[in-house]
PDB file of C-alpha atoms in Angstrom:
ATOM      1  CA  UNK J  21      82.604  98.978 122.746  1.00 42.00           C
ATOM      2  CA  UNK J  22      82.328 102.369 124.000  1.00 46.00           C
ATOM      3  CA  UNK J  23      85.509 103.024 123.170  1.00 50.00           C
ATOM      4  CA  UNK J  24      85.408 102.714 119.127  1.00 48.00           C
ATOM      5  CA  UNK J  25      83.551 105.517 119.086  1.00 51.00           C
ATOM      6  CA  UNK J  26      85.949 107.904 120.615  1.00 55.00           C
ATOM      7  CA  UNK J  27      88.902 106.141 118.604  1.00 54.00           C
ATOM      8  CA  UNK J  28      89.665 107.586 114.927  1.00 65.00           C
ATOM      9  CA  UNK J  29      90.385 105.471 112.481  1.00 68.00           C
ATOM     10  CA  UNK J  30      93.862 104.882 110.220  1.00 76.00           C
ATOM     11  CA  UNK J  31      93.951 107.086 107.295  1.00 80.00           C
ATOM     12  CA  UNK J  32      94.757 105.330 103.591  1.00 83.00           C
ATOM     13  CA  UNK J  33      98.062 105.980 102.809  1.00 86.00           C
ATOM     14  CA  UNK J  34      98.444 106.724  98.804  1.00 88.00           C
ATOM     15  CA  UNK J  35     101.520 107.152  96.614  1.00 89.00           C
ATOM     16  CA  UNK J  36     102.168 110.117  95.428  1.00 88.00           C
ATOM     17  CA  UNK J  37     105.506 110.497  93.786  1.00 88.00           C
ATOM     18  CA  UNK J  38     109.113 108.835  93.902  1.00 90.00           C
ATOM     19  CA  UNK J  39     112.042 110.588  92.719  1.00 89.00           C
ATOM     20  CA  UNK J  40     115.886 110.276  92.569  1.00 88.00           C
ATOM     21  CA  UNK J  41     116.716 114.116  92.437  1.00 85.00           C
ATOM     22  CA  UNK J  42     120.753 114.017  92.827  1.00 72.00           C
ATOM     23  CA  UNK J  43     122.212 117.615  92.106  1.00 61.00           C
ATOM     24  CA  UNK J  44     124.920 117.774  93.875  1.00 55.00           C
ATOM     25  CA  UNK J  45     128.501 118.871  93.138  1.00 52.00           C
ATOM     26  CA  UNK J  46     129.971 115.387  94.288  1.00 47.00           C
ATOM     27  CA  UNK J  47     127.345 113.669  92.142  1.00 49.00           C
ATOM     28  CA  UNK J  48     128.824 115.248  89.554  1.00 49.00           C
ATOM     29  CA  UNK J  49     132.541 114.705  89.888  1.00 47.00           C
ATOM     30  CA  UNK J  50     131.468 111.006  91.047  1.00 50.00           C
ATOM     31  CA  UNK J  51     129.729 110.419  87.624  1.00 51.00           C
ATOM     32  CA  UNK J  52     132.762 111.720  85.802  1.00 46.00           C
ATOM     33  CA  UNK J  53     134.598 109.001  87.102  1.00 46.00           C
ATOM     34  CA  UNK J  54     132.153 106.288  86.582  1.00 50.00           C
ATOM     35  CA  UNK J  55     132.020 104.192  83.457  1.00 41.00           C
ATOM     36  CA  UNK J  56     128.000 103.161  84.552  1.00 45.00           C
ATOM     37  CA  UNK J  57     126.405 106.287  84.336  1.00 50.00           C
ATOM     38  CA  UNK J  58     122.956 107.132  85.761  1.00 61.00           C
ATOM     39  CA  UNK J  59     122.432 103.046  86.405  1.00 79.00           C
ATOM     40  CA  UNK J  60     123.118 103.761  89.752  1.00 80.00           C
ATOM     41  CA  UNK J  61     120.261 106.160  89.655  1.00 84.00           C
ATOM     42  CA  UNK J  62     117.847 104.268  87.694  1.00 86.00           C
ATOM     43  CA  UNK J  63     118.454 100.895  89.854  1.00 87.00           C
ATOM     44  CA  UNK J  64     117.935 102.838  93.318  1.00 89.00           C
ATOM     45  CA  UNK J  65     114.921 104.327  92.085  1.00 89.00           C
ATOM     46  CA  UNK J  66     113.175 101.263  90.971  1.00 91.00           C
ATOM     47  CA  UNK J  67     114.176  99.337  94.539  1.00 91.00           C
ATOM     48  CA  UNK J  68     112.427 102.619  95.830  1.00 91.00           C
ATOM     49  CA  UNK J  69     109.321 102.073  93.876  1.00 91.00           C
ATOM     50  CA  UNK J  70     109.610  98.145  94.757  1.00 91.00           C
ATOM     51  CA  UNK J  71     109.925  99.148  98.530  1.00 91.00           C
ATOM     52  CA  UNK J  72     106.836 101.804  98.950  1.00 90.00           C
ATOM     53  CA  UNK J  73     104.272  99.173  96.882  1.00 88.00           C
ATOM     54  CA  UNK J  74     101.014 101.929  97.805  1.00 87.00           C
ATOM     55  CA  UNK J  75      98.048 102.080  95.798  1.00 88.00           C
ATOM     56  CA  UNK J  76      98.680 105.263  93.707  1.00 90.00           C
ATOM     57  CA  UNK J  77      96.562 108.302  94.069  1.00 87.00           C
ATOM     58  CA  UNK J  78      95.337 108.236  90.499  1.00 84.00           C
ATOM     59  CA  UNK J  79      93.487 105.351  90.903  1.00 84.00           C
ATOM     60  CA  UNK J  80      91.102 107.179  93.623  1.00 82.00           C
ATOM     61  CA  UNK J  81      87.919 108.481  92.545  1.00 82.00           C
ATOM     62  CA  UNK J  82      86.927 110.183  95.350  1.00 83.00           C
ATOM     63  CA  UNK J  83      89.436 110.555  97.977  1.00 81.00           C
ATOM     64  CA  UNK J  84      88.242 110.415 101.671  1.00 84.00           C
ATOM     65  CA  UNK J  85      88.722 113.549 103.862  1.00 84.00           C
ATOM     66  CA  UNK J  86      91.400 111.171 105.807  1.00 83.00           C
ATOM     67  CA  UNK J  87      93.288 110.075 103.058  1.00 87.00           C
ATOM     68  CA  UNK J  88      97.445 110.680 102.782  1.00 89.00           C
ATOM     69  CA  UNK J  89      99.316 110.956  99.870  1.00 90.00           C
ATOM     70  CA  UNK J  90     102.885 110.036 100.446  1.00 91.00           C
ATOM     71  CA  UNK J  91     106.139 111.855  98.012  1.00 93.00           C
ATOM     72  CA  UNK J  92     109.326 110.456  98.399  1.00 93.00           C
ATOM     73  CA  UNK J  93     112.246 112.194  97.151  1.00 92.00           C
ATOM     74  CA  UNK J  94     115.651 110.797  97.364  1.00 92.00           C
ATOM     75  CA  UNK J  95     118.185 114.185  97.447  1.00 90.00           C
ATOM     76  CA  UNK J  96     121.688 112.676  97.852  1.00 86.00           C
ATOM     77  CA  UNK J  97     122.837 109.439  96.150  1.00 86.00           C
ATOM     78  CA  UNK J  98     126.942 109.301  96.557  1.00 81.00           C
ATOM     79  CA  UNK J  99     128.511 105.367  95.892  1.00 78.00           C
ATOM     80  CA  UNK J 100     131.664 106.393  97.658  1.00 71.00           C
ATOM     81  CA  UNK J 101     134.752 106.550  96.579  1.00 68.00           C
ATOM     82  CA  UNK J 102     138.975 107.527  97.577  1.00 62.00           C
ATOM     83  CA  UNK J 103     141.932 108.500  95.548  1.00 59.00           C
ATOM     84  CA  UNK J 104     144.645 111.139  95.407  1.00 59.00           C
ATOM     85  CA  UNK J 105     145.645 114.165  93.477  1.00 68.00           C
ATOM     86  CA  UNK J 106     149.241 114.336  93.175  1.00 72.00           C
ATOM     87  CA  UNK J 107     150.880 117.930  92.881  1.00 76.00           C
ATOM     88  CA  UNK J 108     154.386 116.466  92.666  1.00 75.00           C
ATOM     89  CA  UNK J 109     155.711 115.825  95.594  1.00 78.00           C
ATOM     90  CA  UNK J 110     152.460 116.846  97.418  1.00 75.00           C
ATOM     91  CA  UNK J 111     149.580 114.874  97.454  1.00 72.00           C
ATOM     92  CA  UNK J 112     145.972 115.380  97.732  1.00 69.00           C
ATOM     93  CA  UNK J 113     143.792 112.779  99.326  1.00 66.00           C
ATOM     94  CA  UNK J 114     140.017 112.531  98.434  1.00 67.00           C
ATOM     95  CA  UNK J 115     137.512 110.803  99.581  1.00 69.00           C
ATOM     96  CA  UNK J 116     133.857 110.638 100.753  1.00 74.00           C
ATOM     97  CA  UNK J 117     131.646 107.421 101.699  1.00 81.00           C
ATOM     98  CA  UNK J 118     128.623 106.034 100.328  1.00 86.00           C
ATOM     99  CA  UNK J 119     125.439 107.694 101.301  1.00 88.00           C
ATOM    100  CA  UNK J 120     121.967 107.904 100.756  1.00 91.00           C
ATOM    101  CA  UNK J 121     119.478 110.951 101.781  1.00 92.00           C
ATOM    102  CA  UNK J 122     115.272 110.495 101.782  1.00 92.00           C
ATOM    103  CA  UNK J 123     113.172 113.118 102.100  1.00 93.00           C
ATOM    104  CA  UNK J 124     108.827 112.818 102.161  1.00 93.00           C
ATOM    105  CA  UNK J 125     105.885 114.369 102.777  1.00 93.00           C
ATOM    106  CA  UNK J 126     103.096 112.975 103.941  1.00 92.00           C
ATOM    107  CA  UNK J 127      99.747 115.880 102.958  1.00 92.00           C
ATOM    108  CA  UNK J 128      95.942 115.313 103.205  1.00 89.00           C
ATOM    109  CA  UNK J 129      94.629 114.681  99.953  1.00 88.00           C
ATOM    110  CA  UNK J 130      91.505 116.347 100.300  1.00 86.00           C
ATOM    111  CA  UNK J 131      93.659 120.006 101.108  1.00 87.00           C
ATOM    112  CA  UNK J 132      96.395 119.048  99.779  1.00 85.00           C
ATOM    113  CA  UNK J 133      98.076 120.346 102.693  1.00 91.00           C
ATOM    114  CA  UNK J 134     101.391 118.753 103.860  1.00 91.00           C
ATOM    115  CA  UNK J 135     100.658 117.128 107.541  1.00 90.00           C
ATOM    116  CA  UNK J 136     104.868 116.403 108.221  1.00 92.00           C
ATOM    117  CA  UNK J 137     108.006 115.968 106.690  1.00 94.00           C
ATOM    118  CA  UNK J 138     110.540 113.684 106.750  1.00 94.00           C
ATOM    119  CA  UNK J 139     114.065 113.629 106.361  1.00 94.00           C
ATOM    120  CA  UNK J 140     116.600 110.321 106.215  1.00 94.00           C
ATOM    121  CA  UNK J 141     120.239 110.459 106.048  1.00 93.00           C
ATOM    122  CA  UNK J 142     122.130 106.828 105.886  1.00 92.00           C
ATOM    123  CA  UNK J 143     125.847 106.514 105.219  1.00 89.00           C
ATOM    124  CA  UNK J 144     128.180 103.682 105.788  1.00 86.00           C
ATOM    125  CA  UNK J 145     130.478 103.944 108.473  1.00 84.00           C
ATOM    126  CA  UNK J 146     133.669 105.353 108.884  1.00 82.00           C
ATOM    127  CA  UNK J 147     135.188 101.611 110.225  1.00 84.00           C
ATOM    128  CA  UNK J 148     134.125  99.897 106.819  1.00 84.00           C
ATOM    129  CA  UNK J 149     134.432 102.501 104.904  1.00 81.00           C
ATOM    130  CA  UNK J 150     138.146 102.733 105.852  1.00 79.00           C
ATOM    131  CA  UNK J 151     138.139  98.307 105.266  1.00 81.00           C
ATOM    132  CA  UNK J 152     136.985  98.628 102.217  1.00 78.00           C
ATOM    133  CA  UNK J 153     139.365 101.100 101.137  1.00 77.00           C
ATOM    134  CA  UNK J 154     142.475  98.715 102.362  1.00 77.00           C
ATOM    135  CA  UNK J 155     140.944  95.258 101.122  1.00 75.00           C
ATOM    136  CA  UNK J 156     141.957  93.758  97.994  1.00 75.00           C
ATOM    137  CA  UNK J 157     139.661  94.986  95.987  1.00 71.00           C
ATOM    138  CA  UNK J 158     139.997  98.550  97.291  1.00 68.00           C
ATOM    139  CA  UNK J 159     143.888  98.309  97.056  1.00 71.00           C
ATOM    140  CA  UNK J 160     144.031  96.472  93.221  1.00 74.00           C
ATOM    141  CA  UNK J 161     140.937  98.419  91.956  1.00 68.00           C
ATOM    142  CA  UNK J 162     139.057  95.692  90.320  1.00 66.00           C
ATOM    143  CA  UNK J 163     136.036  97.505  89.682  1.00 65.00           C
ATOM    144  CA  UNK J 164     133.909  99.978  91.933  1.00 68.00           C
ATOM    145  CA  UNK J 165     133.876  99.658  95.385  1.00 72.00           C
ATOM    146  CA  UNK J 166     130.367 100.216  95.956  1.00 73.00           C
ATOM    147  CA  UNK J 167     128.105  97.973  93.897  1.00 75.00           C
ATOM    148  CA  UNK J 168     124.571  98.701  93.601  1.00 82.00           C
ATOM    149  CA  UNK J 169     123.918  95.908  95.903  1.00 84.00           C
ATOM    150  CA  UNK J 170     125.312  97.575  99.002  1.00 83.00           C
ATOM    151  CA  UNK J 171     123.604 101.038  98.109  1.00 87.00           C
ATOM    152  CA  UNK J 172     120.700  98.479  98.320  1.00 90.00           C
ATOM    153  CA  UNK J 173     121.961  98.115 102.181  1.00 90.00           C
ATOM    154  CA  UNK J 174     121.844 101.491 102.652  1.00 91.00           C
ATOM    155  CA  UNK J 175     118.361 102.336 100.923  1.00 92.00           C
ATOM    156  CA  UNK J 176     117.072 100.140 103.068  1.00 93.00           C
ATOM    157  CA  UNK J 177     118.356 101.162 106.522  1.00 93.00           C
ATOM    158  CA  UNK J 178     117.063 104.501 105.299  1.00 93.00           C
ATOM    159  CA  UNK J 179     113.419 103.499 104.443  1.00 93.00           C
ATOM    160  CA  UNK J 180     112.857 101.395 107.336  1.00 94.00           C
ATOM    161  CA  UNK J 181     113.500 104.310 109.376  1.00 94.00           C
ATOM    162  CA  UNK J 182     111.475 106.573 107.165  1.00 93.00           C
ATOM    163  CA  UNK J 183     108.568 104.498 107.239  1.00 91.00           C
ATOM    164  CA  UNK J 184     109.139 104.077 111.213  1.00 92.00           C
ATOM    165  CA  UNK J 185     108.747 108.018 111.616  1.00 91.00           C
ATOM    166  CA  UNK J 186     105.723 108.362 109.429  1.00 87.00           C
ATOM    167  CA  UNK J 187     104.141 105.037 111.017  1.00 86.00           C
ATOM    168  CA  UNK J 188     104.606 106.939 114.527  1.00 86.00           C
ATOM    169  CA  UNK J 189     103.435 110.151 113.078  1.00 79.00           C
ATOM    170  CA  UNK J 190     100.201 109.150 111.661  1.00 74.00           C
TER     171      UNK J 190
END
């Protein structure tokens, strides 16, 4: 009993914002290639807002002076890919593998001062990313490699260790 006193309670953890922010030069040569688009995109960032289910901070009247707000930012979103530029008799290979990069903050509502960040990098493996590449459907091309169903795999390896660092953190 005497020790609830001394013990401080959880702060409320409130969403802030979620974002797919994917700049990057490979981004940009991988969506030349693609036939899809920004689906890719727009079906990783509504698994992100399925995964981080908070109570948004626009529906707080008054916020507490413990209260967290929570942004989520994903920075990198590559579905992998390998070919070859050929030069003749020279030949160019190219390749990268399918990765996924989180980044949050995690600020005190009240100051809206940011208490940490975090940052989340999750790729597949070298091993099945080279498997992939010499299966069937890597060797006859029937289609992307990389669905959005294993970029699923990967969002969620990085989130569960996102949330795992801000769990320890608060």
């Amino acid at each position: 009993m005497l020790f609830d006193w001394f013990s401080s309670a959880k702060p409320n953890v409130y969403l802030g914002s979620i974002a797919v922010v994917n700049d990057s030069n490979l981004s940009k040569i991988e969506s030349f290639f693609s036939i899809t688009g920004n689906s890719l995109q727009d079906h990783i960032h509504q698994k992100l807002e399925e995964i981080f289910c908070l109570e948004r901070i626009s529906s707080i009247q008054e916020p507490k002076k413990s209260d967290v707000g929570l942004d989520v930012v994903i920075v990198s979103l590559h579905g992998g890919d390998a070919f070859s530029i050929n030069f003749g008799t020279v030949g160019l290979p190219i390749f990268w593998r399918p990765k996924i990069k989180l980044v949050s903050r995690l600020y005190n509502l009240k100051q809206n001062k940011t208490i940490k960040t975090f940052s989340v990098s999750k790729s597949v493996t070298w091993g099945e990313f080279i498997a992939k590449q010499f299966s069937l459907k890597g060797l006859f091309r029937w289609g992307p490699l990389y669905h959005k169903e294993d970029m699923e795999i990967l969002l969620y390896q990085a989130c569960f260790e996102l949330i795992d660092r801000m769990r320890k953190a608060i």
